[in-house]
Short mmCIF file of C-alpha atoms and ligand atoms in Angstrom, two decimals:
data_model
loop_
_atom_site.label_atom_id
_atom_site.label_comp_id
_atom_site.label_asym_id
_atom_site.label_seq_id
_atom_site.Cartn_x
_atom_site.Cartn_y
_atom_site.Cartn_z
CA UNK A 742 40.85 18.35 146.86
CA UNK A 743 40.07 14.60 146.40
CA UNK A 744 42.46 12.20 144.80
CA UNK A 745 41.18 9.79 142.44
CA UNK A 746 41.48 6.73 144.61
CA UNK A 747 39.63 8.83 147.06
CA UNK A 748 36.80 9.53 144.82
CA UNK A 749 36.68 5.86 143.64
CA UNK A 750 36.44 4.87 147.39
CA UNK A 751 33.74 7.51 147.93
CA UNK A 752 31.57 6.17 145.18
CA UNK A 753 31.79 2.83 146.32
CA UNK A 754 30.84 3.38 149.76
CA UNK A 755 28.02 5.58 148.26
CA UNK A 756 26.75 2.81 146.07
CA UNK A 757 26.76 0.25 148.67
CA UNK A 758 25.09 2.81 151.18
CA UNK A 759 22.20 3.47 148.33
CA UNK A 760 21.88 -0.48 147.40
CA UNK A 761 21.52 -1.67 150.75
CA UNK A 762 19.22 0.96 151.82
CA UNK A 763 16.87 0.06 148.90
CA UNK A 764 17.32 -3.59 149.15
CA UNK A 765 16.36 -4.04 152.92
CA UNK A 766 14.51 -0.90 154.11
CA UNK A 767 11.22 -0.70 152.13
CA UNK A 768 10.04 -4.00 153.77
CA UNK A 769 10.39 -2.75 157.06
CA UNK A 770 8.88 0.55 156.72
CA UNK A 771 5.85 -1.00 155.09
CA UNK A 772 5.79 -3.90 157.63
CA UNK A 773 6.01 -6.66 154.39
CA UNK A 774 6.50 -9.71 156.43
CA UNK A 775 7.09 -11.69 153.36
CA UNK A 776 10.32 -9.75 152.72
CA UNK A 777 11.83 -9.53 156.36
CA UNK A 778 14.67 -11.27 158.10
CA UNK A 779 12.57 -14.90 158.03
CA UNK A 780 13.51 -16.23 161.61
CA UNK A 781 12.45 -12.96 163.18
CA UNK A 782 9.37 -11.97 161.46
CA UNK A 783 7.22 -12.89 164.50
CA UNK A 784 9.55 -10.84 166.99
CA UNK A 785 9.59 -7.99 164.57
CA UNK A 786 6.02 -8.09 164.16
CA UNK A 787 5.43 -7.86 167.90
CA UNK A 788 7.83 -5.27 168.23
CA UNK A 789 6.88 -2.87 165.25
CA UNK A 790 7.91 0.41 167.04
CA UNK A 791 11.41 -0.48 167.56
CA UNK A 792 12.27 -2.00 164.29
CA UNK A 793 10.73 0.53 162.13
CA UNK A 794 12.13 3.19 164.21
CA UNK A 795 15.47 1.75 164.08
CA UNK A 796 15.33 0.80 160.21
CA UNK A 797 14.30 4.40 159.64
CA UNK A 798 16.89 6.17 161.77
CA UNK A 799 19.45 3.93 160.64
CA UNK A 800 18.66 4.54 156.72
CA UNK A 801 18.57 8.33 157.25
CA UNK A 802 22.08 8.21 158.52
CA UNK A 803 23.52 5.60 156.09
CA UNK A 804 21.98 7.78 153.22
CA UNK A 805 23.36 11.03 154.60
CA UNK A 806 26.70 10.15 155.51
CA UNK A 807 28.53 9.92 152.27
CA UNK A 808 27.15 13.51 151.57
CA UNK A 809 28.93 14.73 154.52
CA UNK A 810 32.22 13.55 152.94
CA UNK A 811 32.08 15.73 149.95
CA UNK A 812 34.83 18.26 150.41
CA UNK A 813 32.71 21.10 148.26
CA UNK A 814 29.82 20.68 150.36
CA UNK A 815 32.14 21.47 153.41
CA UNK A 816 33.18 24.79 152.02
CA UNK A 817 32.25 27.90 153.65
CA UNK A 818 29.33 28.65 151.07
CA UNK A 819 27.96 25.21 151.29
CA UNK A 820 28.17 24.94 155.17
CA UNK A 821 24.54 25.41 155.62
CA UNK A 822 23.63 22.14 153.80
CA UNK A 823 26.95 20.38 155.99
CA UNK A 824 25.32 21.76 159.28
CA UNK A 825 21.64 20.55 158.39
CA UNK A 826 22.48 17.37 156.90
CA UNK A 827 24.79 16.50 159.95
CA UNK A 828 21.94 17.45 162.38
CA UNK A 829 19.46 15.33 160.64
CA UNK A 830 22.17 12.52 160.48
CA UNK A 831 22.79 12.73 164.08
CA UNK A 832 18.82 12.59 164.95
CA UNK A 833 18.87 9.36 162.80
CA UNK A 834 21.75 8.10 164.89
CA UNK A 835 19.99 8.84 168.14
CA UNK A 836 16.73 7.25 167.19
CA UNK A 837 18.39 4.46 165.10
CA UNK A 838 20.84 3.82 168.16
CA UNK A 839 18.26 4.18 170.97
CA UNK A 840 16.06 1.43 169.23
CA UNK A 841 19.09 -0.80 168.05
CA UNK A 842 20.10 -0.82 171.94
CA UNK A 843 16.34 -2.27 172.32
CA UNK A 844 16.47 -4.45 169.42
CA UNK A 845 19.77 -6.02 170.66
CA UNK A 846 17.98 -7.88 173.07
CA UNK A 847 15.63 -9.25 170.81
CA UNK A 848 18.33 -10.22 168.24
CA UNK A 849 18.51 -13.69 166.68
CA UNK A 850 21.51 -15.69 167.58
CA UNK A 851 21.56 -15.84 171.49
CA UNK A 852 23.99 -13.93 173.93
CA UNK A 853 26.93 -13.76 171.59
CA UNK A 854 24.67 -11.98 168.64
CA UNK A 855 22.95 -9.65 171.02
CA UNK A 856 26.44 -8.59 172.79
CA UNK A 857 27.56 -7.71 169.42
CA UNK A 858 24.79 -5.48 168.47
CA UNK A 859 24.39 -4.03 171.85
CA UNK A 860 28.36 -3.10 171.55
CA UNK A 861 27.73 -1.60 167.95
CA UNK A 862 24.82 0.51 169.52
CA UNK A 863 26.68 1.97 172.26
CA UNK A 864 29.67 2.71 170.08
CA UNK A 865 27.25 4.32 167.62
CA UNK A 866 25.56 6.34 170.08
CA UNK A 867 29.04 7.21 171.88
CA UNK A 868 30.80 8.28 168.56
CA UNK A 869 28.01 10.45 167.48
CA UNK A 870 27.71 12.31 170.90
CA UNK A 871 31.47 12.80 171.05
CA UNK A 872 31.51 14.15 167.41
CA UNK A 873 28.98 16.55 168.05
CA UNK A 874 30.23 17.85 171.36
CA UNK A 875 33.61 18.58 169.58
CA UNK A 876 31.94 20.57 166.70
CA UNK A 877 30.07 22.73 169.23
CA UNK A 878 33.33 23.47 171.00
CA UNK A 879 34.76 24.34 167.49
CA UNK A 880 37.31 21.59 167.02
CA UNK A 881 36.95 20.74 163.38
CA UNK A 882 39.88 18.22 163.01
CA UNK A 883 38.78 15.96 165.87
CA UNK A 884 35.20 16.22 164.77
CA UNK A 885 35.93 15.14 161.33
CA UNK A 886 37.83 12.04 163.01
CA UNK A 887 35.07 11.08 165.20
CA UNK A 888 32.57 11.49 162.71
CA UNK A 889 34.74 9.02 160.21
CA UNK A 890 34.52 6.51 163.02
CA UNK A 891 30.89 7.12 163.44
CA UNK A 892 29.98 6.40 159.84
CA UNK A 893 32.23 3.40 159.80
CA UNK A 894 29.76 2.02 162.37
CA UNK A 895 26.99 3.26 160.52
CA UNK A 896 28.33 1.07 157.60
CA UNK A 897 28.08 -2.06 159.57
CA UNK A 898 24.56 -2.07 158.03
CA UNK A 899 26.49 -2.86 154.50
CA UNK A 900 29.40 -4.75 156.21
CA UNK A 901 26.79 -7.14 157.92
CA UNK A 902 25.00 -7.84 154.76
CA UNK A 903 28.12 -8.36 152.72
CA UNK A 904 29.45 -10.99 155.61
CA UNK A 905 26.06 -12.97 155.41
CA UNK A 906 26.64 -13.17 151.55
CA UNK A 907 30.01 -14.32 152.11
CA UNK A 908 29.13 -16.95 154.76
CA UNK A 909 26.12 -18.20 152.75
CA UNK A 910 28.24 -18.62 149.59
CA UNK A 911 31.04 -20.68 151.65
CA UNK A 912 28.05 -22.84 152.87
CA UNK A 913 28.79 -21.76 156.42
CA UNK A 914 25.65 -22.55 158.84
CA UNK A 915 23.69 -19.86 159.48
CA UNK A 916 23.31 -20.30 163.29
CA UNK A 917 27.11 -20.23 163.45
CA UNK A 918 27.96 -17.56 161.19
CA UNK A 919 25.21 -15.01 162.60
CA UNK A 920 26.69 -14.45 166.21
CA UNK A 921 30.29 -13.90 164.49
CA UNK A 922 29.02 -11.79 161.98
CA UNK A 923 27.37 -9.47 164.70
CA UNK A 924 30.74 -8.59 165.61
CA UNK A 925 32.54 -8.84 162.49
CA UNK A 926 30.37 -6.27 160.92
CA UNK A 927 31.76 -3.38 162.81
CA UNK A 928 34.98 -4.23 164.48
CA UNK A 929 36.99 -4.37 161.68
CA UNK A 930 35.32 -1.03 160.29
CA UNK A 931 36.61 0.74 163.07
CA UNK A 932 40.13 -0.67 163.08
CA UNK A 933 40.31 0.18 159.34
CA UNK A 934 39.43 3.66 159.88
CA UNK A 935 41.48 3.95 162.88
CA UNK A 936 44.57 3.18 160.47
CA UNK A 937 43.33 5.52 157.89
CA UNK A 938 42.97 8.28 160.39
CA UNK A 939 46.25 7.86 162.03
CA UNK A 940 47.96 7.24 158.54
CA UNK A 941 46.32 10.75 157.41
CA UNK A 942 47.73 12.39 160.82
CA UNK A 943 51.05 11.43 159.92
CA UNK A 944 51.05 12.56 156.45
CA UNK A 945 49.71 16.03 157.43
CA UNK A 946 52.70 16.26 160.20
CA UNK A 947 55.18 15.11 157.20
CA UNK A 948 53.93 17.77 154.95
CA UNK A 949 54.19 20.33 157.59
CA UNK A 950 57.66 19.43 158.50
CA UNK A 951 58.58 19.46 155.00
CA UNK A 952 58.45 23.35 154.75
CA UNK A 953 61.46 24.64 152.99
CA UNK A 954 64.01 26.69 154.94
C1 HEM B 1249 25.35 0.72 163.24
C2 HEM B 1249 24.36 0.30 163.95
C3 HEM B 1249 23.40 -0.40 164.15
C4 HEM B 1249 22.84 -1.19 165.12
C5 HEM B 1249 23.67 -1.33 166.47
C6 HEM B 1249 21.87 -2.19 164.54
C7 HEM B 1249 21.37 -3.10 165.33
C8 HEM B 1249 20.17 -4.11 164.66
C9 HEM B 1249 19.61 -5.06 165.33
C10 HEM B 1249 20.13 -5.50 166.97
C11 HEM B 1249 18.91 -5.91 164.51
C12 HEM B 1249 18.14 -6.97 164.86
C13 HEM B 1249 18.73 -8.17 164.33
C14 HEM B 1249 18.16 -9.33 164.88
O1 HEM B 1249 16.98 -9.51 164.78
O2 HEM B 1249 18.79 -10.67 164.63
C15 HEM B 1249 18.75 -4.99 163.32
C16 HEM B 1249 18.20 -5.23 162.24
C17 HEM B 1249 18.05 -4.47 161.01
N1 HEM B 1249 18.69 -3.26 160.98
FE1 HEM B 1249 19.94 -2.82 162.09
N2 HEM B 1249 21.68 -1.73 163.34
C18 HEM B 1249 22.39 -0.69 162.74
C19 HEM B 1249 22.68 -0.03 161.76
C20 HEM B 1249 21.50 0.03 160.68
C21 HEM B 1249 21.41 0.96 159.75
C22 HEM B 1249 22.40 2.06 159.40
C23 HEM B 1249 20.60 0.32 158.81
C24 HEM B 1249 19.86 0.99 157.54
C25 HEM B 1249 19.85 0.16 156.53
C26 HEM B 1249 20.09 -1.08 159.59
C27 HEM B 1249 18.68 -2.03 159.37
C28 HEM B 1249 18.55 -2.70 159.90
C29 HEM B 1249 17.75 -4.03 159.06
C30 HEM B 1249 16.81 -3.67 157.87
C31 HEM B 1249 17.18 -4.80 160.22
C32 HEM B 1249 16.40 -6.06 159.77
C33 HEM B 1249 17.08 -7.39 159.83
C34 HEM B 1249 17.38 -7.59 158.25
O3 HEM B 1249 16.48 -7.71 157.41
O4 HEM B 1249 18.71 -7.74 158.01
N3 HEM B 1249 20.51 -1.25 160.99
N4 HEM B 1249 19.94 -3.92 163.63
#
Protein backbone atom coordinates (compact mmCIF):
# COMPACT_ATOMS: atom_id res chain seq x y z
CA UNK A 1 0.00 0.00 0.00
CA UNK A 2 1.21 3.46 -0.90
CA UNK A 3 0.78 6.52 1.36
CA UNK A 4 -0.86 9.75 0.08
CA UNK A 5 2.58 11.39 0.06
CA UNK A 6 3.93 8.43 -1.93
CA UNK A 7 1.11 8.71 -4.50
CA UNK A 8 1.70 12.47 -4.95
CA UNK A 9 5.44 11.84 -5.34
CA UNK A 10 4.78 9.13 -7.94
CA UNK A 11 2.34 11.43 -9.80
CA UNK A 12 4.87 14.28 -9.97
CA UNK A 13 7.60 11.88 -11.13
CA UNK A 14 5.39 10.35 -13.86
CA UNK A 15 4.15 13.78 -15.00
CA UNK A 16 7.71 15.12 -15.34
CA UNK A 17 8.90 11.96 -17.14
CA UNK A 18 6.08 12.20 -19.72
CA UNK A 19 6.37 16.01 -20.14
CA UNK A 20 10.14 15.95 -20.71
CA UNK A 21 9.81 13.01 -23.12
CA UNK A 22 7.20 14.92 -25.15
CA UNK A 23 9.24 18.13 -25.07
CA UNK A 24 12.67 16.80 -26.08
CA UNK A 25 12.34 13.39 -27.76
CA UNK A 26 10.29 13.78 -31.02
CA UNK A 27 12.68 16.26 -32.66
CA UNK A 28 15.58 13.77 -32.34
CA UNK A 29 13.59 10.80 -33.62
CA UNK A 30 12.56 12.85 -36.68
CA UNK A 31 15.96 14.60 -36.99
CA UNK A 32 14.23 18.00 -36.89
CA UNK A 33 17.31 20.20 -36.67
CA UNK A 34 15.25 23.36 -36.01
CA UNK A 35 14.34 21.98 -32.55
CA UNK A 36 17.64 20.32 -31.54
CA UNK A 37 20.14 21.56 -28.92
CA UNK A 38 21.25 24.57 -31.09
CA UNK A 39 24.98 24.52 -30.27
CA UNK A 40 25.15 20.80 -31.11
CA UNK A 41 23.07 20.55 -34.31
CA UNK A 42 26.08 19.89 -36.56
CA UNK A 43 27.54 17.29 -34.19
CA UNK A 44 24.19 15.49 -33.90
CA UNK A 45 23.50 15.49 -37.66
CA UNK A 46 26.96 13.99 -38.20
CA UNK A 47 26.24 11.33 -35.54
CA UNK A 48 22.59 10.48 -36.09
CA UNK A 49 22.85 6.79 -35.11
CA UNK A 50 24.25 7.40 -31.60
CA UNK A 51 21.97 10.38 -30.84
CA UNK A 52 18.79 8.67 -32.12
CA UNK A 53 19.74 5.38 -30.41
CA UNK A 54 20.51 7.19 -27.17
CA UNK A 55 17.31 9.26 -27.16
CA UNK A 56 15.07 6.30 -28.17
CA UNK A 57 16.57 3.96 -25.53
CA UNK A 58 16.47 6.70 -22.89
CA UNK A 59 12.84 7.58 -23.66
CA UNK A 60 11.73 3.94 -23.35
CA UNK A 61 13.37 3.77 -19.91
CA UNK A 62 12.11 7.17 -18.77
CA UNK A 63 8.49 6.34 -19.74
CA UNK A 64 8.40 2.73 -18.53
CA UNK A 65 10.18 3.41 -15.22
CA UNK A 66 7.19 4.88 -13.32
CA UNK A 67 4.99 1.85 -14.16
CA UNK A 68 7.48 -0.39 -12.34
CA UNK A 69 6.89 1.47 -9.07
CA UNK A 70 3.10 0.86 -9.02
CA UNK A 71 2.59 -1.68 -6.18
CA UNK A 72 -0.53 -3.24 -7.82
CA UNK A 73 1.52 -4.10 -10.91
CA UNK A 74 4.03 -6.02 -8.80
CA UNK A 75 1.43 -8.37 -7.27
CA UNK A 76 1.55 -12.00 -8.30
CA UNK A 77 -1.32 -11.75 -10.83
CA UNK A 78 0.22 -8.72 -12.62
CA UNK A 79 3.79 -9.96 -12.47
CA UNK A 80 3.90 -10.74 -16.21
CA UNK A 81 3.52 -7.02 -17.01
CA UNK A 82 6.21 -6.08 -14.45
CA UNK A 83 8.61 -8.68 -15.90
CA UNK A 84 8.16 -7.68 -19.56
CA UNK A 85 8.16 -3.95 -18.85
CA UNK A 86 11.30 -4.52 -16.74
CA UNK A 87 13.05 -6.37 -19.57
CA UNK A 88 12.13 -3.65 -22.06
CA UNK A 89 13.27 -0.99 -19.55
CA UNK A 90 16.67 -2.69 -19.26
CA UNK A 91 16.99 -3.01 -23.06
CA UNK A 92 16.31 0.77 -23.17
CA UNK A 93 19.09 1.33 -20.61
CA UNK A 94 21.51 -0.94 -22.50
CA UNK A 95 20.93 0.89 -25.82
CA UNK A 96 20.60 4.39 -24.29
CA UNK A 97 23.64 3.79 -22.06
CA UNK A 98 25.86 2.36 -24.79
CA UNK A 99 25.15 5.34 -27.05
CA UNK A 100 25.30 7.62 -23.98
CA UNK A 101 28.96 6.58 -23.50
CA UNK A 102 29.55 7.44 -27.15
CA UNK A 103 27.71 10.79 -26.93
CA UNK A 104 29.73 11.69 -23.82
CA UNK A 105 32.82 12.11 -26.00
CA UNK A 106 30.85 14.50 -28.26
CA UNK A 107 29.12 16.46 -25.48
CA UNK A 108 29.15 20.25 -25.41
CA UNK A 109 31.09 21.96 -22.61
CA UNK A 110 34.56 20.39 -22.76
CA UNK A 111 36.24 17.86 -20.48
CA UNK A 112 34.21 18.54 -17.31
CA UNK A 113 30.86 18.04 -19.10
CA UNK A 114 32.16 15.00 -20.99
CA UNK A 115 33.39 13.41 -17.75
CA UNK A 116 30.03 14.15 -16.07
CA UNK A 117 28.05 12.46 -18.85
CA UNK A 118 30.53 9.60 -19.07
CA UNK A 119 30.23 8.97 -15.30
CA UNK A 120 26.44 9.08 -15.59
CA UNK A 121 26.48 6.51 -18.43
CA UNK A 122 28.78 4.15 -16.50
CA UNK A 123 26.62 4.43 -13.34
CA UNK A 124 23.44 3.96 -15.41
CA UNK A 125 24.68 0.78 -17.09
CA UNK A 126 26.25 -0.60 -13.88
CA UNK A 127 23.19 -0.09 -11.63
CA UNK A 128 20.95 -1.67 -14.31
CA UNK A 129 23.26 -4.70 -14.61
CA UNK A 130 23.43 -5.13 -10.81
CA UNK A 131 19.62 -4.88 -10.48
CA UNK A 132 19.17 -7.49 -13.23
CA UNK A 133 21.66 -9.90 -11.66
CA UNK A 134 19.98 -9.56 -8.24
CA UNK A 135 16.53 -10.47 -9.57
CA UNK A 136 17.97 -13.41 -11.52
CA UNK A 137 19.29 -14.60 -8.14
CA UNK A 138 15.85 -14.12 -6.55
CA UNK A 139 16.92 -11.23 -4.27
CA UNK A 140 13.83 -9.01 -4.59
CA UNK A 141 14.67 -6.53 -1.80
CA UNK A 142 18.08 -5.60 -3.16
CA UNK A 143 16.78 -5.69 -6.77
CA UNK A 144 14.21 -3.06 -5.79
CA UNK A 145 16.85 -0.86 -4.15
CA UNK A 146 19.16 -1.00 -7.19
CA UNK A 147 16.26 -0.27 -9.57
CA UNK A 148 15.45 2.81 -7.48
CA UNK A 149 19.08 3.95 -7.84
CA UNK A 150 18.92 3.18 -11.56
CA UNK A 151 15.72 5.18 -12.13
CA UNK A 152 17.20 8.10 -10.17
CA UNK A 153 19.88 8.11 -12.89
CA UNK A 154 17.33 7.75 -15.73
CA UNK A 155 15.59 10.75 -14.15
CA UNK A 156 18.75 12.80 -14.87
CA UNK A 157 17.07 13.46 -18.25
CA UNK A 158 14.44 15.42 -16.28
CA UNK A 159 16.65 17.05 -13.64
CA UNK A 160 19.18 18.18 -16.28
CA UNK A 161 16.44 20.16 -18.02
CA UNK A 162 15.09 21.54 -14.74
CA UNK A 163 18.60 22.75 -13.79
CA UNK A 164 18.99 24.30 -17.28
CA UNK A 165 15.74 26.20 -16.66
CA UNK A 166 16.95 27.38 -13.25
CA UNK A 167 20.35 28.48 -14.61
CA UNK A 168 18.74 30.36 -17.51
CA UNK A 169 16.22 32.06 -15.18
CA UNK A 170 19.12 33.14 -12.91
CA UNK A 171 21.02 34.59 -15.88
CA UNK A 172 24.08 32.33 -15.39
CA UNK A 173 26.27 32.07 -18.49
CA UNK A 174 25.34 28.85 -20.37
CA UNK A 175 28.97 27.85 -21.03
CA UNK A 176 29.64 28.05 -17.30
CA UNK A 177 26.42 26.35 -16.22
CA UNK A 178 26.41 23.38 -18.64
CA UNK A 179 29.52 21.53 -17.34
CA UNK A 180 28.28 21.93 -13.73
CA UNK A 181 24.80 20.70 -14.73
CA UNK A 182 26.28 17.56 -16.34
CA UNK A 183 27.13 16.53 -12.73
CA UNK A 184 24.26 18.23 -10.86
CA UNK A 185 21.75 16.34 -13.04
CA UNK A 186 22.59 13.02 -11.39
CA UNK A 187 24.82 13.14 -8.28
CA UNK A 188 22.13 14.81 -6.05
CA UNK A 189 19.51 12.34 -7.41
CA UNK A 190 21.69 9.42 -6.30
CA UNK A 191 22.34 10.96 -2.87
CA UNK A 192 18.61 11.64 -2.36
CA UNK A 193 17.53 8.08 -3.16
CA UNK A 194 20.40 6.65 -1.07
CA UNK A 195 19.08 8.62 1.91
CA UNK A 196 15.52 7.41 1.16
CA UNK A 197 16.56 3.73 0.77
CA UNK A 198 18.42 3.80 4.11
CA UNK A 199 15.48 5.50 5.82
CA UNK A 200 13.08 2.84 4.48
CA UNK A 201 15.43 0.09 5.71
CA UNK A 202 15.46 1.74 9.17
CA UNK A 203 11.64 2.01 9.26
CA UNK A 204 11.28 -1.66 8.25
CA UNK A 205 13.69 -2.76 10.99
CA UNK A 206 11.82 -0.65 13.59
CA UNK A 207 8.49 -2.25 12.58
CA UNK A 208 10.06 -5.73 12.78
CA UNK A 209 11.50 -5.05 16.26
CA UNK A 210 8.19 -3.57 17.49
CA UNK A 211 6.35 -6.95 17.40
CA UNK A 212 4.45 -7.09 20.75
CA UNK A 213 5.74 -9.65 23.29
C1 LIG B 1 20.79 8.69 -17.58
C2 LIG B 1 21.65 8.45 -18.49
C3 LIG B 1 21.91 9.39 -19.64
C4 LIG B 1 23.14 9.80 -20.11
C5 LIG B 1 24.47 9.33 -19.61
C6 LIG B 1 22.94 10.76 -21.14
C7 LIG B 1 23.94 11.37 -21.88
C8 LIG B 1 23.74 12.29 -22.87
C9 LIG B 1 24.76 13.01 -23.57
C10 LIG B 1 26.25 12.87 -23.33
C11 LIG B 1 24.16 13.83 -24.45
C12 LIG B 1 24.85 14.84 -25.38
C13 LIG B 1 24.85 16.19 -24.68
C14 LIG B 1 25.58 17.24 -25.46
O1 LIG B 1 25.59 17.21 -26.70
O2 LIG B 1 26.16 18.14 -24.82
C15 LIG B 1 22.75 13.64 -24.33
C16 LIG B 1 21.81 14.30 -25.05
C17 LIG B 1 20.47 14.04 -25.00
N1 LIG B 1 19.83 13.11 -24.22
FE1 LIG B 1 20.71 11.98 -22.82
N2 LIG B 1 21.59 10.93 -21.32
C18 LIG B 1 20.93 10.09 -20.43
C19 LIG B 1 19.56 9.90 -20.32
C20 LIG B 1 18.64 10.36 -21.21
C21 LIG B 1 17.25 10.01 -21.21
C22 LIG B 1 16.57 9.07 -20.21
C23 LIG B 1 16.67 10.69 -22.22
C24 LIG B 1 15.21 10.63 -22.58
C25 LIG B 1 14.47 11.67 -22.60
C26 LIG B 1 17.71 11.49 -22.86
C27 LIG B 1 17.51 12.36 -23.91
C28 LIG B 1 18.50 13.14 -24.47
C29 LIG B 1 18.25 14.17 -25.48
C30 LIG B 1 16.89 14.56 -26.05
C31 LIG B 1 19.50 14.72 -25.81
C32 LIG B 1 19.79 15.86 -26.82
C33 LIG B 1 20.15 17.13 -26.06
C34 LIG B 1 18.97 18.01 -25.72
O3 LIG B 1 18.22 18.43 -26.62
O4 LIG B 1 18.78 18.30 -24.52
N3 LIG B 1 18.88 11.25 -22.22
N4 LIG B 1 22.51 12.70 -23.36
